[in-house]
C-alpha positions as a printed NumPy array, in Angstrom:
array([[ -33.95 ,   44.392, -122.63 ],
       [ -36.66 ,   44.527, -119.968],
       [ -39.92 ,   42.973, -121.101],
       [ -42.527,   45.665, -120.486],
       [ -45.837,   44.346, -119.254],
       [ -49.011,   45.307, -121.008],
       [ -50.982,   48.198, -119.566],
       [ -54.102,   46.988, -117.783],
       [ -57.432,   47.799, -119.366],
       [ -59.816,   49.582, -116.957],
       [ -62.737,   47.489, -115.75 ],
       [ -65.068,   50.103, -117.221],
       [ -63.842,   49.23 , -120.717],
       [ -64.503,   45.507, -120.414],
       [ -67.544,   43.774, -121.832],
       [ -70.705,   44.597, -119.81 ],
       [ -71.13 ,   40.863, -119.185],
       [ -67.832,   40.618, -117.286],
       [ -69.277,   41.54 , -113.89 ],
       [ -72.159,   39.107, -114.489],
       [ -69.856,   36.117, -114.698],
       [ -69.207,   36.084, -118.438],
       [ -65.412,   36.3  , -118.599],
       [ -65.218,   36.1  , -122.374],
       [ -63.825,   39.548, -123.117],
       [ -61.881,   41.116, -125.914],
       [ -58.786,   40.638, -123.722],
       [ -58.989,   36.843, -123.8  ],
       [ -56.884,   36.585, -126.941],
       [ -53.3  ,   37.793, -126.408],
       [ -52.568,   40.987, -128.312],
       [ -49.137,   42.382, -129.125],
       [ -47.912,   45.291, -127.045],
       [ -46.711,   48.423, -128.841],
       [ -43.101,   47.187, -128.787],
       [ -44.057,   43.64 , -129.79 ],
       [ -43.224,   42.079, -126.408],
       [ -45.379,   40.502, -123.728],
       [ -44.787,   40.246, -120.009],
       [ -46.551,   36.874, -119.816],
       [ -48.983,   34.638, -121.696],
       [ -52.085,   35.369, -119.584],
       [ -55.416,   36.255, -121.125],
       [ -57.125,   39.441, -119.975],
       [ -59.427,   37.834, -117.409],
       [ -56.574,   35.982, -115.692],
       [ -54.421,   39.112, -115.841],
       [ -57.027,   41.06 , -113.876],
       [ -57.677,   38.232, -111.396],
       [ -54.013,   37.695, -110.577],
       [ -53.269,   41.426, -110.383],
       [ -55.408,   41.753, -107.236],
       [ -52.934,   42.396, -104.412],
       [ -54.36 ,   39.766, -102.029],
       [ -54.314,   36.085, -103.02 ],
       [ -56.715,   34.009, -100.937],
       [ -57.258,   30.978, -103.154],
       [ -53.882,   29.234, -102.887],
       [ -53.414,   26.497, -100.305],
       [ -51.619,   23.191,  -99.867],
       [ -52.985,   19.985, -101.312],
       [ -53.465,   16.892,  -99.151],
       [ -50.344,   15.416, -100.752],
       [ -48.305,   18.494,  -99.826],
       [ -49.569,   18.503,  -96.24 ],
       [ -48.547,   14.844,  -95.894],
       [ -44.943,   15.72 ,  -96.784],
       [ -44.62 ,   17.481,  -93.399],
       [ -42.124,   20.14 ,  -94.406],
       [ -42.095,   22.786,  -91.626],
       [ -42.332,   25.868,  -93.879],
       [ -43.255,   24.956,  -97.433],
       [ -45.409,   26.816,  -99.907],
       [ -47.684,   24.864, -102.271],
       [ -46.63 ,   24.356, -105.885],
       [ -49.674,   26.408, -106.901],
       [ -47.958,   29.555, -105.598],
       [ -44.799,   29.502, -107.757],
       [ -46.88 ,   28.186, -110.654],
       [ -49.052,   31.295, -110.574],
       [ -46.052,   33.572, -110.162],
       [ -44.452,   31.98 , -113.219],
       [ -47.668,   32.566, -115.134],
       [ -47.524,   36.235, -114.114],
       [ -43.845,   36.937, -114.726],
       [ -42.723,   34.61 , -117.518],
       [ -43.678,   33.673, -121.051],
       [ -43.295,   30.331, -122.787],
       [ -39.907,   31.574, -123.998],
       [ -38.607,   31.873, -120.42 ],
       [ -37.222,   28.46 , -119.583],
       [ -34.883,   28.508, -116.577],
       [ -36.293,   28.825, -113.051],
       [ -34.278,   29.028, -109.808],
       [ -35.053,   28.347, -106.143],
       [ -31.994,   28.614, -103.857],
       [ -33.939,   27.342, -100.815],
       [ -35.854,   24.613, -102.6  ],
       [ -37.261,   22.659,  -99.651],
       [ -39.341,   19.806, -101.016],
       [ -39.248,   21.24 , -104.507],
       [ -42.513,   23.157, -104.94 ],
       [ -40.933,   25.727, -107.28 ],
       [ -39.109,   23.095, -109.311],
       [ -42.25 ,   20.976, -109.551],
       [ -44.262,   23.961, -110.806],
       [ -41.568,   24.777, -113.359],
       [ -41.614,   21.242, -114.68 ],
       [ -45.404,   21.241, -114.892],
       [ -45.241,   24.388, -117.045],
       [ -42.633,   22.858, -119.345],
       [ -39.725,   24.804, -117.899],
       [ -36.429,   23.697, -116.362],
       [ -36.206,   24.167, -112.612],
       [ -32.955,   24.254, -110.667],
       [ -33.126,   24.056, -106.893],
       [ -30.605,   24.011, -104.049],
       [ -31.532,   22.386, -100.735],
       [ -29.34 ,   21.841,  -97.662],
       [ -31.391,   19.067,  -96.055],
       [ -30.627,   15.636,  -97.447],
       [ -34.095,   14.447,  -96.413],
       [ -35.971,   17.235,  -98.176],
       [ -33.756,   17.194, -101.266],
       [ -34.531,   13.486, -101.629],
       [ -38.262,   14.142, -101.223],
       [ -38.091,   16.948, -103.769],
       [ -36.448,   14.788, -106.405],
       [ -38.928,   11.995, -105.722],
       [ -41.749,   14.464, -106.415],
       [ -40.114,   15.353, -109.716],
       [ -40.463,   11.759, -110.934],
       [ -42.994,   11.989, -113.792],
       [ -43.917,    8.319, -113.4  ],
       [ -45.568,    9.016, -110.061],
       [ -46.78 ,   12.602, -110.184],
       [ -47.448,   13.379, -113.824],
       [ -49.045,   10.11 , -114.916],
       [ -51.97 ,   12.049, -116.368],
       [ -49.671,   14.278, -118.431],
       [ -47.433,   13.586, -121.358],
       [ -43.966,   12.672, -120.172],
       [ -41.825,   15.764, -119.776],
       [ -38.289,   15.34 , -121.043],
       [ -36.755,   18.559, -119.709],
       [ -34.351,   18.085, -116.815],
       [ -35.358,   19.645, -113.507],
       [ -33.473,   18.816, -110.329],
       [ -32.906,   19.795, -106.707],
       [ -29.221,   19.692, -105.773],
       [ -28.354,   18.767, -102.204],
       [ -25.904,   21.534, -101.308],
       [ -25.363,   24.79 ,  -99.45 ],
       [ -27.219,   27.649, -101.16 ],
       [ -24.003,   29.667, -101.125],
       [ -22.78 ,   27.309, -103.853],
       [ -25.607,   27.943, -106.326],
       [ -23.247,   29.306, -109.002],
       [ -21.827,   25.779, -109.263],
       [ -25.109,   24.809, -110.901],
       [ -26.167,   27.855, -112.933],
       [ -24.295,   30.28 , -115.16 ],
       [ -24.31 ,   34.068, -114.687],
       [ -27.298,   35.731, -116.392],
       [ -28.879,   32.38 , -117.297],
       [ -32.017,   32.4  , -115.118],
       [ -35.348,   33.726, -116.41 ],
       [ -37.238,   33.801, -113.107],
       [ -36.956,   32.664, -109.513],
       [ -39.056,   32.083, -106.416],
       [ -37.918,   31.149, -102.935],
       [ -38.766,   31.231,  -99.258],
       [ -35.623,   31.707,  -97.144],
       [ -35.291,   30.268,  -93.627],
       [ -37.409,   31.882,  -90.921],
       [ -34.359,   32.722,  -88.812],
       [ -34.176,   30.302,  -85.841],
       [ -37.936,   30.013,  -85.442],
       [ -37.876,   26.218,  -85.8  ],
       [ -35.634,   26.096,  -82.736],
       [ -38.288,   27.868,  -80.652],
       [ -41.397,   26.395,  -79.052],
       [ -44.345,   28.21 ,  -80.624],
       [ -47.284,   29.44 ,  -78.564],
       [ -49.516,   30.39 ,  -81.513],
       [ -50.032,   26.891,  -82.92 ],
       [ -48.331,   24.641,  -80.335],
       [ -45.732,   23.381,  -82.805],
       [ -42.699,   21.804,  -81.187],
       [ -39.011,   22.52 ,  -81.717],
       [ -37.707,   20.975,  -84.942],
       [ -34.237,   20.526,  -86.398],
       [ -34.278,   21.388,  -90.085],
       [ -31.198,   19.926,  -91.712],
       [ -28.953,   18.442,  -89.05 ],
       [ -26.078,   20.558,  -90.389],
       [ -25.336,   22.874,  -87.49 ],
       [ -22.66 ,   24.913,  -89.26 ],
       [ -24.354,   25.535,  -92.616],
       [ -27.985,   25.769,  -91.484],
       [ -28.854,   29.485,  -91.317],
       [ -31.616,   28.634,  -88.861],
       [ -28.964,   28.045,  -86.211],
       [ -27.767,   31.671,  -86.254],
       [ -29.067,   33.17 ,  -83.011],
       [ -28.28 ,   36.825,  -83.788],
       [ -30.911,   38.384,  -86.066],
       [ -28.606,   40.906,  -87.758],
       [ -26.019,   38.207,  -88.463],
       [ -28.757,   35.981,  -89.873],
       [ -29.896,   38.696,  -92.292],
       [ -26.313,   39.332,  -93.395],
       [ -25.801,   35.594,  -93.943],
       [ -28.467,   35.816,  -96.652],
       [ -26.513,   38.486,  -98.54 ],
       [ -24.021,   36.262, -100.428],
       [ -26.818,   33.899, -101.442],
       [ -29.05 ,   36.613, -102.885],
       [ -26.006,   38.268, -104.446],
       [ -25.414,   35.032, -106.343],
       [ -29.094,   35.011, -107.31 ],
       [ -28.625,   38.519, -108.714],
       [ -25.613,   37.325, -110.707],
       [ -27.493,   34.289, -112.041],
       [ -30.624,   36.224, -113.063],
       [ -30.879,   37.689, -116.537],
       [ -31.22 ,   41.5  , -116.683],
       [ -34.841,   42.578, -116.889],
       [ -36.104,   39.439, -115.111],
       [ -37.979,   38.974, -111.843],
       [ -37.279,   37.177, -108.58 ],
       [ -39.918,   36.684, -105.852],
       [ -39.333,   36.084, -102.141],
       [ -42.032,   34.634,  -99.87 ],
       [ -41.675,   35.591,  -96.19 ],
       [ -43.662,   36.152,  -93.015],
       [ -42.827,   38.584,  -90.228],
       [ -41.63 ,   37.072,  -86.951],
       [ -42.614,   37.772,  -83.349],
       [ -40.484,   36.742,  -80.4  ],
       [ -42.246,   37.603,  -77.147],
       [ -42.553,   41.41 ,  -77.03 ],
       [ -40.577,   42.137,  -80.211],
       [ -41.858,   42.039,  -83.782],
       [ -39.231,   41.511,  -86.469],
       [ -40.279,   42.974,  -89.82 ],
       [ -38.627,   40.22 ,  -91.827],
       [ -40.186,   41.291,  -95.112],
       [ -38.8  ,   44.812,  -94.674],
       [ -35.332,   43.444,  -93.91 ],
       [ -35.437,   41.302,  -97.053],
       [ -36.566,   44.283,  -99.122],
       [ -33.695,   46.425,  -97.844],
       [ -31.18 ,   43.628,  -98.337],
       [ -32.253,   42.917, -101.91 ],
       [ -32.204,   46.599, -102.862],
       [ -28.707,   46.993, -101.41 ],
       [ -27.572,   44.138, -103.68 ],
       [ -28.944,   45.867, -106.779],
       [ -32.496,   44.589, -107.188],
       [ -35.358,   46.999, -107.764],
       [ -38.252,   46.506, -105.34 ],
       [ -41.152,   46.276, -107.765],
       [ -44.235,   45.355, -105.699],
       [ -45.721,   42.923, -103.198],
       [ -48.617,   40.493, -102.887],
       [ -50.336,   39.49 ,  -99.648],
       [ -50.861,   35.739,  -99.436],
       [ -53.937,   35.231,  -97.238],
       [ -53.595,   31.859,  -95.473],
       [ -56.572,   32.009,  -93.106],
       [ -58.102,   28.897,  -94.667],
       [ -55.126,   26.852,  -93.426],
       [ -54.912,   28.29 ,  -89.917],
       [ -57.475,   26.366,  -87.885],
       [ -55.453,   25.756,  -84.723],
       [ -55.093,   29.264,  -83.332],
       [ -55.433,   30.442,  -79.759],
       [ -56.061,   33.874,  -78.177],
       [ -52.464,   35.109,  -78.041],
       [ -51.581,   37.142,  -74.939],
       [ -55.015,   36.611,  -73.385],
       [ -56.044,   38.204,  -71.11 ],
       [ -53.177,   40.619,  -70.433],
       [ -51.725,   41.666,  -73.823],
       [ -53.612,   41.62 ,  -77.114],
       [ -51.5  ,   39.935,  -79.793],
       [ -52.099,   39.449,  -83.519],
       [ -52.518,   35.97 ,  -84.966],
       [ -50.499,   36.239,  -88.152],
       [ -52.302,   34.461,  -91.009],
       [ -50.764,   36.187,  -94.001],
       [ -47.42 ,   36.12 ,  -95.762],
       [ -45.695,   38.496,  -98.142],
       [ -44.61 ,   37.786, -101.691],
       [ -41.987,   40.411, -102.449],
       [ -41.411,   41.067, -106.143],
       [ -37.951,   42.159, -107.259],
       [ -36.587,   43.083, -110.662],
       [ -33.004,   42.935, -111.858],
       [ -32.648,   46.167, -113.842],
       [ -31.869,   45.787, -117.516],
       [ -28.825,   48.025, -117.095],
       [ -27.328,   47.737, -113.624],
       [ -24.847,   50.439, -112.664]])
């Protein structure tokens, strides 16, 4: 059954010291909801902080920047999402486009089991190297749970997970063929992602065909996810010359057509990381420098018809 989240307490009902920096409130100790279930293990102060619809405090670490993945999100992002949408009882986390393993790393850090799928042999190897507790978690107690990134086509994810076995998922799908284009906004050069021309979705030139190629993958995600559980998708809209592609809207429509409920979205403000911008279109056409991404929040209904 769907785990109902606790109703937020209005700011007016918090301790008067809250706005003065004293975050010790009567919400800090978890309290049972009327039906005895919790949506997560957050205290009241963290619940309020993370419920703000714009997240501006998440950015890559120096170690993550050095990995040079063309479109990664930092492990801090899926870690926070797991804190928002799972409890300690939720153990199995999925990322069908795992990249260098940020989601799987965050799952392992939180004592969960992460399962990732990654097409690129290079990035799958880097992801599994990051999951080595000897190198990355030397300051923590050794974690014995098994988390792994499988080098495979995301269409094959049901080879690695059972139907209705996943408690939560986060992913960032390919940004169409954007890596194959020379970018004017930040001067980044053309890059080949995986070297697999047939299976790499980034090699699909037609936008509609690219979106449809995501359908079987997210359908398998829907099958793998337990009813009443959440799945989050991180995307950014795409501009090609004079056309803006509302990628986040396409993903929303696709996921809803599969059977997911579109629950909400978060704006990820990345201005702190964008320090190499130029005046796009200057001086003839004013263009927007995109420095935000969307985190789309989807729910698999408890009773899907």
